[in-house]
Amino acid sequence: MDPKKWLVKLFATSFIVIGLPVFGIMGFNYYIDPLWNYTHANDFNDYQLGFDERQLKTNYINNHDFNYDSLLIGTSRITYLDERAFTTESVYNYSLSGLQIEEYLPYMKYAEKKNGKPFKKIFIELYFDSANTSKPNTLNPPQTYIETSEAPFYAIKSLFSESTMHYARFNYDISKANHYDGARSYMRNNIAQTTYPNDDMEQSWQEFKKNFKAESAKPFMYDHDYRKKLQAIKEAFPNTELVVFTELMPAKRLQTILHNDNRYEAYSRWMNEMVDVFGTVYSFHTVNEVTTNVDNFFDWLHYYPNVGYLIIKSLENREDQSTIMQAVNKGNLDEYLENVVVDIDIE
């Protein structure tokens, strides 16, 4: 055979055997885009698994036209707040599962850097256990996710990944079905959604009580540097209004925690330090029609998105009377701490 023809045939065969499958995988991974490196949307990527929110939301910031008035940051609870529900400003929801107190500042600074200007407001959910050093952070530091997102050719190289292919196929399947039966999926525009059932609340409540009894037998390991970490957050954003608020949780869970003397002592210190640094803290630690209705929650940590709309409404209208939120400052802190413990049925 003519050597030239043989080489042509070899290259053609190699392309068919190797090239086409590779380009097919890359094309499929790009089309579904499970890593949020691109901006396109279609019927087969409108359900996205938030398998690594730190990487995904950082990728989103790095690869989209990032221009927002304000920022919202907190834990997995806050992922269920629809950023589009803010009526007076554009807000990016940079909330992340299990966010630790030492992670807040790096992610907030990165978001401000990519925004190109200071945010008008940063809405910050702080939660009681963020001051507990006995709950260690096992995740990579924020800089790891930031450097990964900004690495040269990261978006392109990720299209070759077997892991990317795995999540692309998963997202394709749930998008095709228009349903995900897990606790949380995302739409392409960073909006979390869920239809997760809450039919085992009673069983999980008994499990919570058992676990809390064992946990509360040990002292609350309060982070002695917690106030310094709060102060560092405040000082890093001198031109931004910081709106600090507590997590919202079922009343039974909150009261179980606060009826423990050791936890209440740590809680009092936590509230004092937050008020001391930020002046005002907006507390959702109240017993009301939302927190006493278990239908608003799918477990004893997370509420359904409908509650998120109520939280946003309260945060946007902070001067108005709210049945689910109370403004706490130095003037009423002592009274708040006296009244936050309420006798309700916690069995």
Short mmCIF file of C-alpha atoms in Angstrom, two decimals:
data_model
loop_
_atom_site.label_atom_id
_atom_site.label_comp_id
_atom_site.label_asym_id
_atom_site.label_seq_id
_atom_site.Cartn_x
_atom_site.Cartn_y
_atom_site.Cartn_z
CA MET A 1 0.00 0.00 0.00
CA ASP A 2 1.13 3.53 -0.77
CA PRO A 3 2.71 4.88 2.46
CA LYS A 4 0.82 8.18 2.11
CA LYS A 5 -2.50 6.40 1.74
CA TRP A 6 -1.60 4.20 4.69
CA LEU A 7 -0.88 7.24 6.88
CA VAL A 8 -4.13 8.91 5.80
CA LYS A 9 -6.02 5.74 6.60
CA LEU A 10 -4.26 5.45 9.97
CA PHE A 11 -5.10 9.01 10.94
CA ALA A 12 -8.69 8.60 9.76
CA THR A 13 -9.10 5.38 11.73
CA SER A 14 -7.48 6.88 14.81
CA PHE A 15 -9.78 9.89 14.61
CA ILE A 16 -12.86 7.68 14.35
CA VAL A 17 -11.77 5.31 17.12
CA ILE A 18 -10.30 7.88 19.52
CA GLY A 19 -11.12 11.41 18.39
CA LEU A 20 -14.87 11.13 17.88
CA PRO A 21 -15.57 9.57 21.31
CA VAL A 22 -13.35 12.16 23.01
CA PHE A 23 -15.03 15.05 21.23
CA GLY A 24 -18.38 13.48 21.96
CA ILE A 25 -17.63 13.35 25.69
CA MET A 26 -16.34 16.91 25.66
CA GLY A 27 -19.39 18.10 23.77
CA PHE A 28 -21.78 16.37 26.15
CA ASN A 29 -19.97 17.71 29.22
CA TYR A 30 -20.06 21.20 27.73
CA TYR A 31 -23.75 20.92 26.83
CA ILE A 32 -24.75 19.90 30.37
CA ASP A 33 -22.02 21.92 32.14
CA PRO A 34 -22.25 20.40 35.63
CA LEU A 35 -19.35 22.58 36.87
CA TRP A 36 -21.02 25.90 35.99
CA ASN A 37 -18.11 27.03 33.84
CA TYR A 38 -20.34 28.27 31.02
CA THR A 39 -23.49 30.35 30.76
CA HIS A 40 -25.76 28.44 28.36
CA ALA A 41 -29.04 26.83 29.44
CA ASN A 42 -31.20 24.18 27.82
CA ASP A 43 -33.89 21.62 28.65
CA PHE A 44 -31.28 19.02 29.60
CA ASN A 45 -29.29 21.05 32.13
CA ASP A 46 -32.05 22.93 33.96
CA TYR A 47 -31.64 20.61 36.97
CA GLN A 48 -28.15 20.75 38.44
CA LEU A 49 -26.82 18.75 41.38
CA GLY A 50 -24.98 20.99 43.85
CA PHE A 51 -22.39 18.32 44.53
CA ASP A 52 -19.61 20.78 45.39
CA GLU A 53 -21.15 24.18 46.06
CA ARG A 54 -17.86 25.83 46.95
CA GLN A 55 -16.44 25.02 43.53
CA LEU A 56 -19.65 25.49 41.57
CA LYS A 57 -20.59 28.89 42.98
CA THR A 58 -17.00 30.12 42.70
CA ASN A 59 -16.96 28.95 39.08
CA TYR A 60 -20.23 30.79 38.52
CA ILE A 61 -18.74 34.02 39.85
CA ASN A 62 -15.60 33.60 37.78
CA ASN A 63 -17.32 32.75 34.49
CA HIS A 64 -20.40 34.96 34.45
CA ASP A 65 -20.92 38.68 34.14
CA PHE A 66 -20.67 39.27 37.87
CA ASN A 67 -22.22 42.64 38.69
CA TYR A 68 -24.44 42.76 41.76
CA ASP A 69 -25.60 45.38 44.22
CA SER A 70 -25.35 43.12 47.26
CA LEU A 71 -24.26 39.70 48.51
CA LEU A 72 -25.98 37.00 50.56
CA ILE A 73 -23.88 34.41 52.36
CA GLY A 74 -24.64 31.65 54.82
CA THR A 75 -25.03 27.91 55.20
CA SER A 76 -27.10 25.33 53.33
CA ARG A 77 -30.25 26.80 54.90
CA ILE A 78 -29.67 30.05 53.04
CA THR A 79 -29.19 28.29 49.70
CA TYR A 80 -33.00 27.98 49.67
CA LEU A 81 -33.40 31.76 49.57
CA ASP A 82 -34.26 32.81 46.03
CA GLU A 83 -31.97 35.73 45.25
CA ARG A 84 -34.51 36.98 42.70
CA ALA A 85 -36.96 37.69 45.55
CA PHE A 86 -35.01 40.75 46.68
CA THR A 87 -37.06 43.62 45.32
CA THR A 88 -34.80 46.65 45.77
CA GLU A 89 -31.40 45.32 44.69
CA SER A 90 -29.66 42.56 42.76
CA VAL A 91 -28.20 39.98 45.14
CA TYR A 92 -25.89 37.01 44.58
CA ASN A 93 -26.44 34.06 46.89
CA TYR A 94 -22.99 32.70 47.79
CA SER A 95 -24.29 30.37 50.51
CA LEU A 96 -22.48 27.07 51.00
CA SER A 97 -23.20 23.85 52.85
CA GLY A 98 -21.53 23.66 56.24
CA LEU A 99 -19.89 27.09 55.91
CA GLN A 100 -17.40 27.56 58.74
CA ILE A 101 -16.73 30.90 60.41
CA GLU A 102 -13.18 31.08 59.03
CA GLU A 103 -14.49 30.63 55.48
CA TYR A 104 -16.81 33.63 55.42
CA LEU A 105 -14.19 36.33 54.93
CA PRO A 106 -12.21 34.76 52.03
CA TYR A 107 -15.36 34.04 50.02
CA MET A 108 -16.79 37.49 50.73
CA LYS A 109 -13.56 39.19 49.68
CA TYR A 110 -13.37 37.13 46.51
CA ALA A 111 -16.94 38.03 45.58
CA GLU A 112 -16.22 41.72 46.15
CA LYS A 113 -13.05 41.48 44.04
CA LYS A 114 -14.92 39.90 41.13
CA ASN A 115 -17.74 42.41 41.53
CA GLY A 116 -15.27 45.21 40.86
CA LYS A 117 -16.79 47.49 43.51
CA PRO A 118 -17.95 47.28 47.13
CA PHE A 119 -21.32 45.72 47.72
CA LYS A 120 -24.01 48.01 49.07
CA LYS A 121 -25.01 45.35 51.57
CA ILE A 122 -23.82 41.93 52.61
CA PHE A 123 -26.50 39.81 54.25
CA ILE A 124 -24.68 37.41 56.59
CA GLU A 125 -26.29 34.41 58.26
CA LEU A 126 -24.39 33.47 61.41
CA TYR A 127 -25.39 30.32 63.25
CA PHE A 128 -24.84 29.25 66.85
CA ASP A 129 -22.65 26.23 66.10
CA SER A 130 -20.26 28.42 64.10
CA ALA A 131 -18.75 29.31 67.49
CA ASN A 132 -18.26 25.67 68.45
CA THR A 133 -14.70 24.48 67.87
CA SER A 134 -15.63 20.85 68.50
CA LYS A 135 -17.13 20.76 64.99
CA PRO A 136 -13.98 20.85 62.82
CA ASN A 137 -13.84 21.89 59.20
CA THR A 138 -12.66 19.02 57.02
CA LEU A 139 -13.03 20.85 53.71
CA ASN A 140 -10.32 22.46 51.63
CA PRO A 141 -9.61 26.14 52.33
CA PRO A 142 -11.39 28.70 50.12
CA GLN A 143 -8.21 29.53 48.23
CA THR A 144 -8.14 25.98 46.86
CA TYR A 145 -11.48 26.44 45.12
CA ILE A 146 -10.61 29.93 43.96
CA GLU A 147 -7.27 28.87 42.49
CA THR A 148 -8.90 25.89 40.78
CA SER A 149 -11.52 28.11 39.17
CA GLU A 150 -8.96 30.65 37.98
CA ALA A 151 -6.38 28.11 36.76
CA PRO A 152 -5.51 28.49 33.04
CA PHE A 153 -7.66 26.27 30.82
CA TYR A 154 -9.49 24.81 33.83
CA ALA A 155 -12.88 25.08 32.14
CA ILE A 156 -11.61 23.32 29.02
CA LYS A 157 -9.58 20.66 30.81
CA SER A 158 -12.54 19.77 33.00
CA LEU A 159 -14.45 18.71 29.88
CA PHE A 160 -12.12 15.70 29.61
CA SER A 161 -12.81 14.59 33.18
CA GLU A 162 -14.52 11.31 34.02
CA SER A 163 -15.94 13.00 37.11
CA THR A 164 -17.44 15.76 34.96
CA MET A 165 -18.98 13.10 32.74
CA HIS A 166 -20.49 11.36 35.77
CA TYR A 167 -22.24 14.51 36.99
CA ALA A 168 -23.20 15.54 33.46
CA ARG A 169 -25.01 12.24 32.97
CA PHE A 170 -26.72 12.60 36.35
CA ASN A 171 -27.84 16.16 35.58
CA TYR A 172 -29.05 15.06 32.16
CA ASP A 173 -31.20 12.35 33.73
CA ILE A 174 -32.84 14.56 36.36
CA SER A 175 -33.33 17.38 33.85
CA LYS A 176 -34.99 14.99 31.42
CA ALA A 177 -37.26 13.79 34.23
CA ASN A 178 -37.80 17.35 35.52
CA HIS A 179 -37.43 15.93 38.99
CA TYR A 180 -34.80 15.30 41.64
CA ASP A 181 -35.80 13.36 44.73
CA GLY A 182 -32.89 14.56 46.87
CA ALA A 183 -32.79 17.48 49.29
CA ARG A 184 -31.56 20.13 46.84
CA SER A 185 -30.89 20.77 43.19
CA TYR A 186 -30.17 24.00 41.36
CA MET A 187 -31.47 25.73 38.30
CA ARG A 188 -28.95 27.27 35.92
CA ASN A 189 -29.27 30.68 37.57
CA ASN A 190 -28.10 29.62 41.04
CA ILE A 191 -31.62 29.06 42.38
CA ALA A 192 -32.02 26.09 44.72
CA GLN A 193 -35.16 24.00 44.60
CA THR A 194 -36.55 20.99 46.44
CA THR A 195 -39.58 18.74 46.68
CA TYR A 196 -38.01 16.63 49.40
CA PRO A 197 -40.69 15.08 51.65
CA ASN A 198 -40.84 15.60 55.40
CA ASP A 199 -42.76 12.45 56.27
CA ASP A 200 -40.14 11.18 58.75
CA MET A 201 -39.98 14.27 60.96
CA GLU A 202 -41.09 12.42 64.09
CA GLN A 203 -38.47 9.71 63.69
CA SER A 204 -35.72 12.22 62.94
CA TRP A 205 -36.82 14.27 65.97
CA GLN A 206 -36.26 11.31 68.23
CA GLU A 207 -32.84 10.85 66.64
CA PHE A 208 -32.01 14.52 67.19
CA LYS A 209 -32.94 14.33 70.87
CA LYS A 210 -30.82 11.24 71.33
CA ASN A 211 -27.83 12.81 69.58
CA PHE A 212 -28.22 16.12 71.42
CA LYS A 213 -28.34 14.35 74.77
CA ALA A 214 -25.02 12.68 74.01
CA GLU A 215 -23.49 15.85 72.55
CA SER A 216 -24.63 18.13 75.37
CA ALA A 217 -23.04 15.82 77.93
CA LYS A 218 -19.81 17.48 76.78
CA PRO A 219 -19.20 21.22 77.25
CA PHE A 220 -19.68 23.63 74.38
CA MET A 221 -16.14 24.36 73.12
CA TYR A 222 -16.52 28.08 72.47
CA ASP A 223 -14.12 29.56 69.93
CA HIS A 224 -12.10 32.12 71.90
CA ASP A 225 -11.11 33.80 68.63
CA TYR A 226 -14.70 34.08 67.42
CA ARG A 227 -15.02 37.78 68.20
CA LYS A 228 -11.74 38.49 66.39
CA LYS A 229 -13.07 36.69 63.32
CA LEU A 230 -16.23 38.78 63.40
CA GLN A 231 -14.18 41.96 63.80
CA ALA A 232 -12.04 41.00 60.80
CA ILE A 233 -15.19 40.64 58.69
CA LYS A 234 -16.44 44.05 59.77
CA GLU A 235 -13.12 45.80 59.14
CA ALA A 236 -12.73 44.24 55.68
CA PHE A 237 -15.85 45.99 54.36
CA PRO A 238 -15.83 49.59 55.64
CA ASN A 239 -18.01 50.83 52.77
CA THR A 240 -20.63 48.09 52.98
CA GLU A 241 -23.65 47.73 55.24
CA LEU A 242 -23.39 44.37 56.98
CA VAL A 243 -26.79 42.89 57.77
CA VAL A 244 -26.15 40.07 60.25
CA PHE A 245 -28.91 37.60 61.08
CA THR A 246 -29.25 34.29 62.85
CA GLU A 247 -30.35 31.01 61.34
CA LEU A 248 -34.04 30.14 61.43
CA MET A 249 -34.78 26.73 62.87
CA PRO A 250 -37.79 24.80 64.20
CA ALA A 251 -38.85 26.11 67.60
CA LYS A 252 -38.59 22.67 69.21
CA ARG A 253 -34.96 22.34 68.16
CA LEU A 254 -34.06 25.86 69.31
CA GLN A 255 -35.73 25.47 72.68
CA THR A 256 -34.17 22.05 73.27
CA ILE A 257 -30.76 23.67 72.81
CA LEU A 258 -31.51 26.74 74.93
CA HIS A 259 -32.97 24.77 77.82
CA ASN A 260 -29.51 23.28 78.31
CA ASP A 261 -27.64 25.53 80.77
CA ASN A 262 -24.23 25.07 79.15
CA ARG A 263 -25.59 25.80 75.69
CA TYR A 264 -27.53 28.81 76.93
CA GLU A 265 -24.38 30.25 78.50
CA ALA A 266 -22.50 29.82 75.21
CA TYR A 267 -25.48 31.25 73.29
CA SER A 268 -25.49 34.35 75.51
CA ARG A 269 -21.80 34.89 74.84
CA TRP A 270 -22.37 34.39 71.11
CA MET A 271 -25.15 36.97 70.96
CA ASN A 272 -23.15 39.43 73.07
CA GLU A 273 -20.12 39.17 70.79
CA MET A 274 -22.16 39.60 67.62
CA VAL A 275 -24.00 42.63 68.98
CA ASP A 276 -20.76 44.07 70.31
CA VAL A 277 -19.12 43.89 66.87
CA PHE A 278 -22.01 44.64 64.51
CA GLY A 279 -24.31 46.75 66.67
CA THR A 280 -27.51 45.04 65.56
CA VAL A 281 -28.24 41.39 64.91
CA TYR A 282 -31.51 40.26 63.38
CA SER A 283 -32.65 37.18 65.24
CA PHE A 284 -34.91 34.53 63.74
CA HIS A 285 -34.72 32.63 67.03
CA THR A 286 -38.35 33.20 67.90
CA VAL A 287 -41.34 30.97 68.58
CA ASN A 288 -43.92 31.89 65.97
CA GLU A 289 -46.33 30.55 63.38
CA VAL A 290 -43.48 29.59 61.06
CA THR A 291 -41.06 27.92 63.47
CA THR A 292 -43.79 25.92 65.23
CA ASN A 293 -45.22 24.49 62.00
CA VAL A 294 -43.21 21.40 61.04
CA ASP A 295 -44.74 21.50 57.55
CA ASN A 296 -42.35 24.38 56.84
CA PHE A 297 -39.34 22.08 57.28
CA PHE A 298 -38.13 18.89 55.62
CA ASP A 299 -35.72 18.11 58.46
CA TRP A 300 -34.78 19.72 61.76
CA LEU A 301 -32.21 22.00 60.13
CA HIS A 302 -33.67 23.02 56.77
CA TYR A 303 -36.84 24.81 55.75
CA TYR A 304 -38.63 24.80 52.43
CA PRO A 305 -38.08 27.69 49.98
CA ASN A 306 -41.42 29.27 50.92
CA VAL A 307 -39.87 30.19 54.30
CA GLY A 308 -36.95 31.77 52.45
CA TYR A 309 -39.32 34.32 50.93
CA LEU A 310 -40.49 35.31 54.41
CA ILE A 311 -36.89 35.70 55.56
CA ILE A 312 -36.04 37.93 52.60
CA LYS A 313 -39.14 40.05 53.20
CA SER A 314 -38.15 40.55 56.84
CA LEU A 315 -34.55 41.40 55.96
CA GLU A 316 -35.61 43.90 53.31
CA ASN A 317 -38.08 45.58 55.65
CA ARG A 318 -35.98 45.65 58.78
CA GLU A 319 -37.69 48.76 60.15
CA ASP A 320 -41.13 47.15 60.02
CA GLN A 321 -42.66 44.88 62.61
CA SER A 322 -41.99 41.21 61.88
CA THR A 323 -43.57 38.15 63.49
CA ILE A 324 -40.54 35.97 62.71
CA MET A 325 -37.59 38.33 63.25
CA GLN A 326 -36.42 40.56 66.07
CA ALA A 327 -33.76 43.27 65.91
CA VAL A 328 -31.34 42.81 68.82
CA ASN A 329 -28.98 45.57 69.92
CA LYS A 330 -27.21 46.72 73.07
CA GLY A 331 -30.37 48.43 74.27
CA ASN A 332 -32.52 45.30 74.34
CA LEU A 333 -29.97 42.46 74.43
CA ASP A 334 -30.49 41.61 78.11
CA GLU A 335 -34.26 41.54 77.67
CA TYR A 336 -33.89 39.41 74.55
CA LEU A 337 -31.75 36.85 76.37
CA GLU A 338 -34.28 36.70 79.21
CA ASN A 339 -37.15 36.02 76.82
CA VAL A 340 -35.53 33.82 74.16
CA VAL A 341 -36.03 30.71 76.29
CA VAL A 342 -39.68 29.73 76.02
CA ASP A 343 -41.52 26.84 77.64
CA ILE A 344 -43.05 24.82 74.82
CA ASP A 345 -43.59 21.12 74.29
CA ILE A 346 -40.19 19.77 73.22
CA GLU A 347 -40.88 16.09 73.71
#
